[in-house]
Amino acid sequence: MTHHEAENTTNDPASAVLERARHFVDDLTLTEVVRWKKDHPGRLAVGYMPIYVPRPMLEGIGCLPVAMFGGGDQVDIIKGDSFYQSYICHIPRSTLELALNGSLDSLDGVLFPSICDVIRNLSGMWQMLFPEKYASYVDLPQNFDPELGGKFYVNDMARILRDLTARGAWKYDADKMRTAIAAENSRRAALKELDTLRVKEPFRVRASEAYLVARAGGLLEAAAHETLVREFVAAAKQRAPRVYDNVRVLVRGSFCEQPPLGLIKTLEAAGCDIVDDDFQLGLRYIDGDIECGPSDDPMRAIAMAFLRRGQATASRYIADEEKGAALVQSVRQVEAEGVIFAAASFCDPALLDQPMLEAALDRAKIPHTSLKFAENTGQFQVIREQAGAFSDAVKLWGSAA
C-alpha cells in the first residue's frame, strides 16, 4: 500500500505547469488552435474523436492533430440532444453541441476512428451537418496480418493523406513523416516517464494531475507536449511527501468518453492511488516506439506499430488471445491491489467487455468494483462511498499482490 502523498501547498513546484495544462484542457472553444493557425498560416487543424488515430501521420503533412473529448461538465446540451436518442453515451451530444455553437469552427476536418456504432454514426451526422468540412471514418484494421490488415491500414492512411493534401496540407514527404514519428516517440517516452513516476511514487503524481498533463497534449504538437510533460515530471520529483494510507488501484473502461476531473479526484479522496488507467489511451495506445529507420517506409512503420503493439482495449479485436489476460498482467506490473471499472453510461464496448474482464480478475483473485458515469456527472458522493468501501475492504481483507 502507498503511505505517501505530495503536500498540497502554494509552494508546489508543479503548480505552474498544472495551471498551464488545465488551460489547455478547459479550452473548449479551441483558442489555442486559433492561435496556432494564426502562427502557421495555411496549415490545417484536424480534429479526431478518441481513442486513437495516427497523429504523426497528421503532423508529417503539417497538420495539427486536435483531440475532441466533448464538452465534459462545462457545456449545457440544448441542440445536441435533438440528434440522438436517450439510450446512448453522452459524448456525441456535447460534441455536436460544440460544433453547432461554433466552438469547433477552427477545425478544417475531423477523423472518426472505429470505436463503436455511435462514433460511426456521428461521422455520418457530421458529413450531413457540415458538408464544407472534411470528415472521414477511420476504419482501423481488426485483422493483424501485415499482408492483410497492414496493407489495408496503409491504404486507408494514404487515402486520408490524399484528401488532406487536396485541402491544403503538405504533400507527402517520407523524411518529414520520419521526423514526425521521431517527435511522437519522444513525446511518448516523456509520458512513459510520467507514468513510471506515478507507479513508483504516487505520492508525487496524483492521477488527476497526470490526467491534466496528458490531456493537454490534445491541443499541442508532439514536441510542445513533450516539453510540458518533462517540465511537470521534473517539478513533481521536487515535491516533499507526507504520510497517507491509500490502496493502489487500476482503473479501466474510460478509454473514450472521459470522466469528469471531479470523479477522478473523488476516487483519490476515497483512499485510492490510481497507478494506472486508460483515461487518455489515444496518446498511449502504442506500447513503445514506432520503429522507423532511415530507409523504412514511414506509413508501414505506423501500421506495424498499431498491429503489433496496440494496447488491449474494448474496441480492439484480440483474435485468439485470452480476454482479460492483459488486464491481469497490468495489475501485476503496477502492483495494484484492486481494479475499478469506470465506464461511461451506455458505452457498449466497455460494458460488453466488463463481464469477461471481471471473470479474469476473479480467476486471478484480484478484487474489483464498478461504477458508471457521464462526462457531465456532477454528484460524486455515492461514488466516494463506494470507492471508500472498496478501499477499506482491500486494506482489511487482502490485496492482489
Tab-separated table of C-alpha atoms in Angstrom:
chain	number	residue	atom	x	y	z
A	1	MET	CA	0.000	0.000	0.000
A	2	THR	CA	1.069	3.560	-0.556
A	3	HIS	CA	1.843	5.630	2.521
A	4	HIS	CA	2.592	8.987	0.995
A	5	GLU	CA	1.032	11.905	-0.777
A	6	ALA	CA	2.525	15.152	-2.024
A	7	GLU	CA	1.876	18.142	0.179
A	8	ASN	CA	-0.709	20.461	-1.338
A	9	THR	CA	0.869	23.856	-0.669
A	10	THR	CA	1.212	27.094	-2.546
A	11	ASN	CA	4.915	26.286	-2.878
A	12	ASP	CA	4.226	23.239	-5.010
A	13	PRO	CA	6.872	23.396	-7.767
A	14	ALA	CA	4.489	21.721	-10.204
A	15	SER	CA	1.586	24.157	-9.752
A	16	ALA	CA	2.569	26.452	-12.637
A	17	VAL	CA	2.780	23.524	-15.085
A	18	LEU	CA	-0.569	22.182	-13.889
A	19	GLU	CA	-2.141	25.604	-14.389
A	20	ARG	CA	-0.953	25.649	-17.992
A	21	ALA	CA	-2.193	22.122	-18.553
A	22	ARG	CA	-5.598	22.988	-17.104
A	23	HIS	CA	-5.803	25.923	-19.527
A	24	PHE	CA	-5.452	23.552	-22.489
A	25	VAL	CA	-7.928	21.045	-21.053
A	26	ASP	CA	-10.565	23.742	-20.448
A	27	ASP	CA	-10.097	25.313	-23.896
A	28	LEU	CA	-13.370	24.051	-25.377
A	29	THR	CA	-13.547	26.885	-27.922
A	30	LEU	CA	-10.081	25.933	-29.228
A	31	THR	CA	-8.467	29.351	-28.763
A	32	GLU	CA	-5.104	27.571	-28.756
A	33	VAL	CA	-5.891	26.085	-32.173
A	34	VAL	CA	-6.872	29.536	-33.480
A	35	ARG	CA	-3.566	30.903	-32.179
A	36	TRP	CA	-1.625	28.034	-33.780
A	37	LYS	CA	-3.282	28.587	-37.154
A	38	LYS	CA	-2.501	32.296	-36.963
A	39	ASP	CA	1.159	31.440	-36.303
A	40	HIS	CA	1.143	28.828	-39.103
A	41	PRO	CA	-0.854	30.388	-41.949
A	42	GLY	CA	-2.256	27.976	-44.483
A	43	ARG	CA	-1.847	24.879	-42.332
A	44	LEU	CA	-4.750	22.672	-41.287
A	45	ALA	CA	-6.117	21.656	-37.889
A	46	VAL	CA	-7.690	18.205	-37.904
A	47	GLY	CA	-9.837	17.038	-35.026
A	48	TYR	CA	-10.284	13.426	-34.050
A	49	MET	CA	-12.562	11.517	-31.737
A	50	PRO	CA	-10.996	9.177	-29.177
A	51	ILE	CA	-9.337	6.773	-28.742
A	52	TYR	CA	-6.652	6.506	-31.389
A	53	VAL	CA	-5.677	7.928	-34.741
A	54	PRO	CA	-2.131	8.020	-36.191
A	55	ARG	CA	-1.184	11.503	-35.011
A	56	PRO	CA	2.291	11.509	-36.639
A	57	MET	CA	0.587	10.905	-39.988
A	58	LEU	CA	-1.132	14.273	-39.500
A	59	GLU	CA	1.915	16.136	-38.180
A	60	GLY	CA	4.003	14.733	-41.029
A	61	ILE	CA	1.894	16.693	-43.532
A	62	GLY	CA	1.884	19.863	-41.449
A	63	CYS	CA	-1.480	19.405	-39.721
A	64	LEU	CA	-2.216	19.985	-36.043
A	65	PRO	CA	-3.998	16.942	-34.558
A	66	VAL	CA	-6.709	18.104	-32.124
A	67	ALA	CA	-8.263	15.630	-29.699
A	68	MET	CA	-12.019	16.023	-29.240
A	69	PHE	CA	-13.391	14.852	-25.895
A	70	GLY	CA	-16.784	16.513	-25.895
A	71	GLY	CA	-17.883	19.237	-23.538
A	72	GLY	CA	-17.435	17.477	-20.224
A	73	ASP	CA	-19.315	19.173	-17.409
A	74	GLN	CA	-18.860	22.656	-18.872
A	75	VAL	CA	-21.476	22.598	-21.648
A	76	ASP	CA	-25.262	22.659	-21.418
A	77	ILE	CA	-26.708	20.363	-24.057
A	78	ILE	CA	-29.544	22.038	-25.968
A	79	LYS	CA	-29.231	21.276	-29.681
A	80	GLY	CA	-27.146	18.128	-29.330
A	81	ASP	CA	-29.901	16.129	-27.642
A	82	SER	CA	-32.190	16.568	-30.638
A	83	PHE	CA	-29.913	14.442	-32.823
A	84	TYR	CA	-29.612	11.351	-30.618
A	85	GLN	CA	-31.811	9.006	-28.649
A	86	SER	CA	-31.533	8.926	-24.865
A	87	TYR	CA	-30.010	5.465	-24.547
A	88	ILE	CA	-26.519	6.172	-25.877
A	89	CYS	CA	-23.448	7.730	-24.277
A	90	HIS	CA	-23.130	11.469	-23.730
A	91	ILE	CA	-20.042	12.437	-25.740
A	92	PRO	CA	-21.674	12.660	-29.226
A	93	ARG	CA	-24.297	15.064	-27.869
A	94	SER	CA	-21.807	17.501	-26.372
A	95	THR	CA	-19.507	17.192	-29.390
A	96	LEU	CA	-22.349	18.196	-31.691
A	97	GLU	CA	-23.336	20.971	-29.279
A	98	LEU	CA	-19.830	22.421	-29.501
A	99	ALA	CA	-19.846	22.115	-33.285
A	100	LEU	CA	-23.260	23.728	-33.669
A	101	ASN	CA	-22.437	26.658	-31.381
A	102	GLY	CA	-19.264	27.442	-33.345
A	103	SER	CA	-16.687	26.268	-30.787
A	104	LEU	CA	-15.074	23.893	-33.310
A	105	ASP	CA	-15.062	26.250	-36.296
A	106	SER	CA	-11.244	26.370	-36.350
A	107	LEU	CA	-11.088	22.695	-37.329
A	108	ASP	CA	-10.657	22.006	-41.027
A	109	GLY	CA	-11.742	18.414	-40.694
A	110	VAL	CA	-12.465	15.593	-38.266
A	111	LEU	CA	-11.450	11.926	-38.191
A	112	PHE	CA	-13.748	9.346	-36.610
A	113	PRO	CA	-11.890	6.144	-35.661
A	114	SER	CA	-13.734	2.835	-35.406
A	115	ILE	CA	-14.599	2.820	-31.718
A	116	CYS	CA	-18.264	1.870	-31.819
A	117	ASP	CA	-21.502	2.332	-33.773
A	118	VAL	CA	-22.156	5.673	-32.052
A	119	ILE	CA	-18.940	7.220	-33.359
A	120	ARG	CA	-19.551	5.662	-36.788
A	121	ASN	CA	-22.968	7.317	-36.869
A	122	LEU	CA	-21.519	10.604	-35.616
A	123	SER	CA	-19.232	10.642	-38.656
A	124	GLY	CA	-22.264	10.451	-40.940
A	125	MET	CA	-24.057	13.115	-38.927
A	126	TRP	CA	-21.003	15.353	-39.297
A	127	GLN	CA	-20.947	14.972	-43.052
A	128	MET	CA	-24.599	15.984	-43.285
A	129	LEU	CA	-24.375	18.948	-40.904
A	130	PHE	CA	-21.009	20.320	-42.089
A	131	PRO	CA	-20.634	19.347	-45.756
A	132	GLU	CA	-17.982	22.028	-46.315
A	133	LYS	CA	-15.687	20.417	-43.727
A	134	TYR	CA	-13.579	17.317	-44.286
A	135	ALA	CA	-14.857	14.254	-42.412
A	136	SER	CA	-13.606	10.693	-42.624
A	137	TYR	CA	-14.336	7.452	-40.839
A	138	VAL	CA	-11.045	5.719	-39.968
A	139	ASP	CA	-11.740	2.020	-40.267
A	140	LEU	CA	-8.890	0.661	-38.140
A	141	PRO	CA	-7.921	-2.917	-39.040
A	142	GLN	CA	-9.149	-5.850	-36.975
A	143	ASN	CA	-7.022	-8.330	-38.918
A	144	PHE	CA	-3.421	-8.180	-37.697
A	145	ASP	CA	-1.754	-9.987	-40.586
A	146	PRO	CA	0.695	-7.422	-42.062
A	147	GLU	CA	-0.224	-8.536	-45.577
A	148	LEU	CA	-3.940	-8.041	-44.931
A	149	GLY	CA	-4.676	-5.664	-42.060
A	150	GLY	CA	-1.339	-3.938	-42.544
A	151	LYS	CA	-1.885	-3.219	-46.233
A	152	PHE	CA	-5.471	-2.168	-45.543
A	153	TYR	CA	-4.318	0.348	-42.920
A	154	VAL	CA	-1.544	1.763	-45.101
A	155	ASN	CA	-4.004	2.212	-47.958
A	156	ASP	CA	-6.536	3.917	-45.706
A	157	MET	CA	-3.911	6.321	-44.389
A	158	ALA	CA	-2.867	7.057	-47.976
A	159	ARG	CA	-6.488	7.927	-48.765
A	160	ILE	CA	-6.642	10.384	-45.853
A	161	LEU	CA	-3.302	11.908	-46.853
A	162	ARG	CA	-4.561	12.479	-50.400
A	163	ASP	CA	-7.777	14.038	-49.124
A	164	LEU	CA	-5.990	16.419	-46.767
A	165	THR	CA	-3.339	17.345	-49.334
A	166	ALA	CA	-6.137	18.310	-51.693
A	167	ARG	CA	-7.382	20.660	-48.976
A	168	GLY	CA	-4.033	22.366	-48.435
A	169	ALA	CA	-1.882	20.058	-46.298
A	170	TRP	CA	1.740	19.460	-47.247
A	171	LYS	CA	2.462	16.894	-49.902
A	172	TYR	CA	3.673	13.587	-48.541
A	173	ASP	CA	7.399	13.541	-47.825
A	174	ALA	CA	8.977	10.475	-46.248
A	175	ASP	CA	11.643	12.445	-44.359
A	176	LYS	CA	9.066	14.806	-42.843
A	177	MET	CA	6.988	11.803	-41.833
A	178	ARG	CA	10.012	10.185	-40.149
A	179	THR	CA	10.635	13.448	-38.281
A	180	ALA	CA	7.026	13.440	-37.074
A	181	ILE	CA	7.350	9.822	-35.950
A	182	ALA	CA	10.522	10.658	-34.017
A	183	ALA	CA	8.733	13.561	-32.285
A	184	GLU	CA	5.834	11.247	-31.388
A	185	ASN	CA	8.254	8.675	-29.979
A	186	SER	CA	9.886	11.359	-27.834
A	187	ARG	CA	6.527	12.575	-26.562
A	188	ARG	CA	5.522	9.046	-25.651
A	189	ALA	CA	8.829	8.489	-23.873
A	190	ALA	CA	8.040	11.538	-21.727
A	191	LEU	CA	4.557	10.172	-20.975
A	192	LYS	CA	6.147	6.843	-20.062
A	193	GLU	CA	8.408	8.645	-17.590
A	194	LEU	CA	5.349	10.339	-16.107
A	195	ASP	CA	3.525	7.019	-15.791
A	196	THR	CA	6.568	5.312	-14.277
A	197	LEU	CA	6.876	8.010	-11.622
A	198	ARG	CA	3.192	7.654	-10.779
A	199	VAL	CA	3.574	3.875	-10.383
A	200	LYS	CA	6.687	4.102	-8.223
A	201	GLU	CA	5.792	7.206	-6.214
A	202	PRO	CA	2.089	8.051	-6.461
A	203	PHE	CA	2.601	10.489	-3.610
A	204	ARG	CA	4.444	12.713	-6.093
A	205	VAL	CA	1.983	12.453	-9.008
A	206	ARG	CA	-1.743	12.138	-8.438
A	207	ALA	CA	-3.821	10.532	-11.197
A	208	SER	CA	-5.857	13.725	-11.525
A	209	GLU	CA	-2.647	15.648	-12.224
A	210	ALA	CA	-1.291	13.095	-14.693
A	211	TYR	CA	-4.658	13.259	-16.437
A	212	LEU	CA	-4.419	17.031	-16.926
A	213	VAL	CA	-0.812	16.884	-18.120
A	214	ALA	CA	-1.547	14.088	-20.606
A	215	ARG	CA	-4.801	15.549	-21.912
A	216	ALA	CA	-3.135	18.933	-22.525
A	217	GLY	CA	-1.398	17.230	-25.443
A	218	GLY	CA	-4.681	17.086	-27.285
A	219	LEU	CA	-4.140	20.683	-28.433
A	220	LEU	CA	-0.369	20.609	-28.864
A	221	GLU	CA	2.143	19.344	-31.367
A	222	ALA	CA	4.160	16.412	-30.088
A	223	ALA	CA	7.329	18.408	-29.345
A	224	ALA	CA	5.461	21.071	-27.360
A	225	HIS	CA	3.622	18.435	-25.353
A	226	GLU	CA	6.853	16.583	-24.612
A	227	THR	CA	8.293	19.782	-23.150
A	228	LEU	CA	5.239	20.284	-20.926
A	229	VAL	CA	5.316	16.685	-19.669
A	230	ARG	CA	9.020	16.771	-18.879
A	231	GLU	CA	8.644	20.082	-17.036
A	232	PHE	CA	5.925	18.574	-14.869
A	233	VAL	CA	7.888	15.394	-14.137
A	234	ALA	CA	10.951	17.401	-13.130
A	235	ALA	CA	8.852	19.595	-10.838
A	236	ALA	CA	6.950	16.655	-9.332
A	237	LYS	CA	10.204	14.988	-8.327
A	238	GLN	CA	10.951	18.014	-6.142
A	239	ARG	CA	7.802	17.609	-4.060
A	240	ALA	CA	8.084	16.788	-0.390
A	241	PRO	CA	5.956	13.761	0.617
A	242	ARG	CA	3.782	13.199	3.661
A	243	VAL	CA	2.273	10.008	5.034
A	244	TYR	CA	-1.076	8.637	3.834
A	245	ASP	CA	-2.521	5.132	3.728
A	246	ASN	CA	-4.071	4.532	0.302
A	247	VAL	CA	-4.825	1.466	-1.800
A	248	ARG	CA	-3.175	1.084	-5.194
A	249	VAL	CA	-5.852	0.636	-7.865
A	250	LEU	CA	-6.050	0.334	-11.635
A	251	VAL	CA	-8.964	1.985	-13.479
A	252	ARG	CA	-10.381	0.633	-16.735
A	253	GLY	CA	-13.282	1.486	-19.039
A	254	SER	CA	-12.860	5.238	-19.631
A	255	PHE	CA	-10.936	5.000	-22.901
A	256	CYS	CA	-13.387	7.119	-24.927
A	257	GLU	CA	-15.777	9.417	-23.070
A	258	GLN	CA	-13.711	10.918	-20.272
A	259	PRO	CA	-14.775	11.071	-16.621
A	260	PRO	CA	-15.153	14.499	-15.011
A	261	LEU	CA	-11.991	15.592	-13.236
A	262	GLY	CA	-14.058	15.715	-10.067
A	263	LEU	CA	-14.724	11.991	-10.326
A	264	ILE	CA	-11.012	11.189	-10.524
A	265	LYS	CA	-10.373	13.405	-7.501
A	266	THR	CA	-13.259	11.709	-5.682
A	267	LEU	CA	-11.613	8.313	-6.118
A	268	GLU	CA	-8.394	9.783	-4.740
A	269	ALA	CA	-10.215	11.313	-1.787
A	270	ALA	CA	-11.774	7.903	-1.082
A	271	GLY	CA	-8.321	6.436	-0.425
A	272	CYS	CA	-7.346	5.202	-3.896
A	273	ASP	CA	-3.978	5.776	-5.535
A	274	ILE	CA	-4.780	5.306	-9.235
A	275	VAL	CA	-1.470	3.960	-10.509
A	276	ASP	CA	-2.711	3.014	-13.973
A	277	ASP	CA	-5.720	3.952	-16.117
A	278	ASP	CA	-6.989	4.240	-19.685
A	279	PHE	CA	-8.285	7.830	-19.436
A	280	GLN	CA	-6.065	9.155	-22.239
A	281	LEU	CA	-5.462	5.963	-24.130
A	282	GLY	CA	-5.095	7.663	-27.502
A	283	LEU	CA	-1.739	9.145	-26.516
A	284	ARG	CA	-0.511	5.834	-25.071
A	285	TYR	CA	-2.131	3.359	-27.427
A	286	ILE	CA	1.143	2.138	-28.963
A	287	ASP	CA	3.373	0.350	-26.459
A	288	GLY	CA	6.915	1.545	-27.154
A	289	ASP	CA	8.363	3.344	-30.144
A	290	ILE	CA	7.107	3.385	-33.689
A	291	GLU	CA	10.180	1.744	-35.210
A	292	CYS	CA	11.140	3.626	-38.341
A	293	GLY	CA	14.720	3.692	-39.601
A	294	PRO	CA	16.153	5.992	-42.290
A	295	SER	CA	15.279	3.560	-45.079
A	296	ASP	CA	11.940	2.319	-43.698
A	297	ASP	CA	8.558	3.207	-45.148
A	298	PRO	CA	7.051	5.562	-42.510
A	299	MET	CA	3.446	4.599	-43.252
A	300	ARG	CA	4.187	0.910	-42.950
A	301	ALA	CA	6.037	1.626	-39.687
A	302	ILE	CA	2.927	3.332	-38.283
A	303	ALA	CA	0.747	0.429	-39.405
A	304	MET	CA	3.059	-2.225	-37.931
A	305	ALA	CA	3.178	-0.418	-34.588
A	306	PHE	CA	-0.630	-0.478	-34.465
A	307	LEU	CA	-0.833	-4.140	-35.416
A	308	ARG	CA	1.912	-5.446	-33.170
A	309	ARG	CA	1.943	-3.176	-30.135
A	310	GLY	CA	-1.521	-1.696	-29.791
A	311	GLN	CA	-2.929	-1.722	-26.267
A	312	ALA	CA	-5.701	-4.148	-25.363
A	313	THR	CA	-8.983	-2.269	-25.209
A	314	ALA	CA	-12.655	-2.972	-25.744
A	315	SER	CA	-12.696	-1.561	-29.282
A	316	ARG	CA	-9.778	-3.714	-30.465
A	317	TYR	CA	-10.291	-7.265	-31.662
A	318	ILE	CA	-7.884	-9.671	-29.948
A	319	ALA	CA	-8.485	-12.793	-32.093
A	320	ASP	CA	-7.475	-15.915	-30.151
A	321	GLU	CA	-5.904	-14.124	-27.200
A	322	GLU	CA	-7.487	-14.598	-23.778
A	323	LYS	CA	-9.828	-11.762	-22.851
A	324	GLY	CA	-8.649	-10.215	-19.577
A	325	ALA	CA	-5.119	-11.622	-19.653
A	326	ALA	CA	-3.633	-8.218	-20.498
A	327	LEU	CA	-5.568	-6.613	-17.637
A	328	VAL	CA	-4.297	-9.149	-15.114
A	329	GLN	CA	-0.768	-8.615	-16.411
A	330	SER	CA	-1.153	-4.841	-16.000
A	331	VAL	CA	-2.340	-5.289	-12.423
A	332	ARG	CA	0.769	-7.324	-11.646
A	333	GLN	CA	3.133	-4.917	-13.399
A	334	VAL	CA	1.981	-1.829	-11.489
A	335	GLU	CA	1.491	-3.793	-8.240
A	336	ALA	CA	-2.133	-2.719	-7.980
A	337	GLU	CA	-4.249	-4.161	-5.200
A	338	GLY	CA	-7.566	-3.908	-6.999
A	339	VAL	CA	-9.390	-2.739	-10.119
A	340	ILE	CA	-12.145	-0.156	-10.525
A	341	PHE	CA	-14.205	-0.414	-13.698
A	342	ALA	CA	-15.350	3.095	-14.634
A	343	ALA	CA	-17.355	3.067	-17.850
A	344	ALA	CA	-19.464	5.769	-19.422
A	345	SER	CA	-23.182	5.031	-19.218
A	346	PHE	CA	-24.381	3.156	-22.322
A	347	CYS	CA	-20.802	2.552	-23.534
A	348	ASP	CA	-21.382	-0.732	-25.367
A	349	PRO	CA	-17.705	-1.707	-25.909
A	350	ALA	CA	-16.728	-1.171	-22.257
A	351	LEU	CA	-19.848	-2.670	-20.722
A	352	LEU	CA	-19.889	-5.716	-23.012
A	353	ASP	CA	-16.219	-6.392	-22.220
A	354	GLN	CA	-16.568	-5.922	-18.478
A	355	PRO	CA	-18.061	-9.325	-17.513
A	356	MET	CA	-15.213	-11.149	-19.271
A	357	LEU	CA	-12.625	-8.903	-17.605
A	358	GLU	CA	-14.262	-9.407	-14.216
A	359	ALA	CA	-14.149	-13.168	-14.729
A	360	ALA	CA	-10.416	-12.973	-15.465
A	361	LEU	CA	-9.874	-10.945	-12.290
A	362	ASP	CA	-11.923	-13.429	-10.263
A	363	ARG	CA	-9.786	-16.297	-11.538
A	364	ALA	CA	-6.694	-14.335	-10.511
A	365	LYS	CA	-8.286	-13.459	-7.132
A	366	ILE	CA	-7.960	-9.727	-7.796
A	367	PRO	CA	-10.570	-7.535	-6.027
A	368	HIS	CA	-12.681	-5.273	-8.227
A	369	THR	CA	-15.686	-2.982	-8.212
A	370	SER	CA	-17.502	-0.999	-10.904
A	371	LEU	CA	-19.265	2.303	-11.484
A	372	LYS	CA	-20.759	4.228	-14.386
A	373	PHE	CA	-20.588	7.925	-15.192
A	374	ALA	CA	-21.424	10.529	-17.801
A	375	GLU	CA	-18.984	13.255	-18.794
A	376	ASN	CA	-21.267	15.834	-17.152
A	377	THR	CA	-21.780	13.937	-13.896
A	378	GLY	CA	-21.769	16.474	-11.063
A	379	GLN	CA	-22.610	14.483	-7.916
A	380	PHE	CA	-19.948	12.129	-6.584
A	381	GLN	CA	-20.996	11.275	-3.024
A	382	VAL	CA	-22.297	7.798	-3.886
A	383	ILE	CA	-19.126	7.095	-5.880
A	384	ARG	CA	-16.978	8.275	-2.982
A	385	GLU	CA	-18.794	5.981	-0.555
A	386	GLN	CA	-18.500	3.018	-2.919
A	387	ALA	CA	-14.807	3.626	-3.621
A	388	GLY	CA	-14.127	4.209	0.066
A	389	ALA	CA	-15.811	0.928	0.990
A	390	PHE	CA	-13.793	-0.862	-1.696
A	391	SER	CA	-10.558	0.716	-0.456
A	392	ASP	CA	-11.301	-0.285	3.145
A	393	ALA	CA	-12.219	-3.825	2.123
A	394	VAL	CA	-8.937	-4.278	0.262
A	395	LYS	CA	-7.000	-2.981	3.281
A	396	LEU	CA	-8.829	-5.266	5.699
A	397	TRP	CA	-9.175	-8.491	3.732
A	398	GLY	CA	-6.391	-8.695	1.235
A	399	SER	CA	-4.706	-7.303	-1.832
A	400	ALA	CA	-3.959	-8.529	-5.314
A	401	ALA	CA	-0.207	-8.587	-4.802
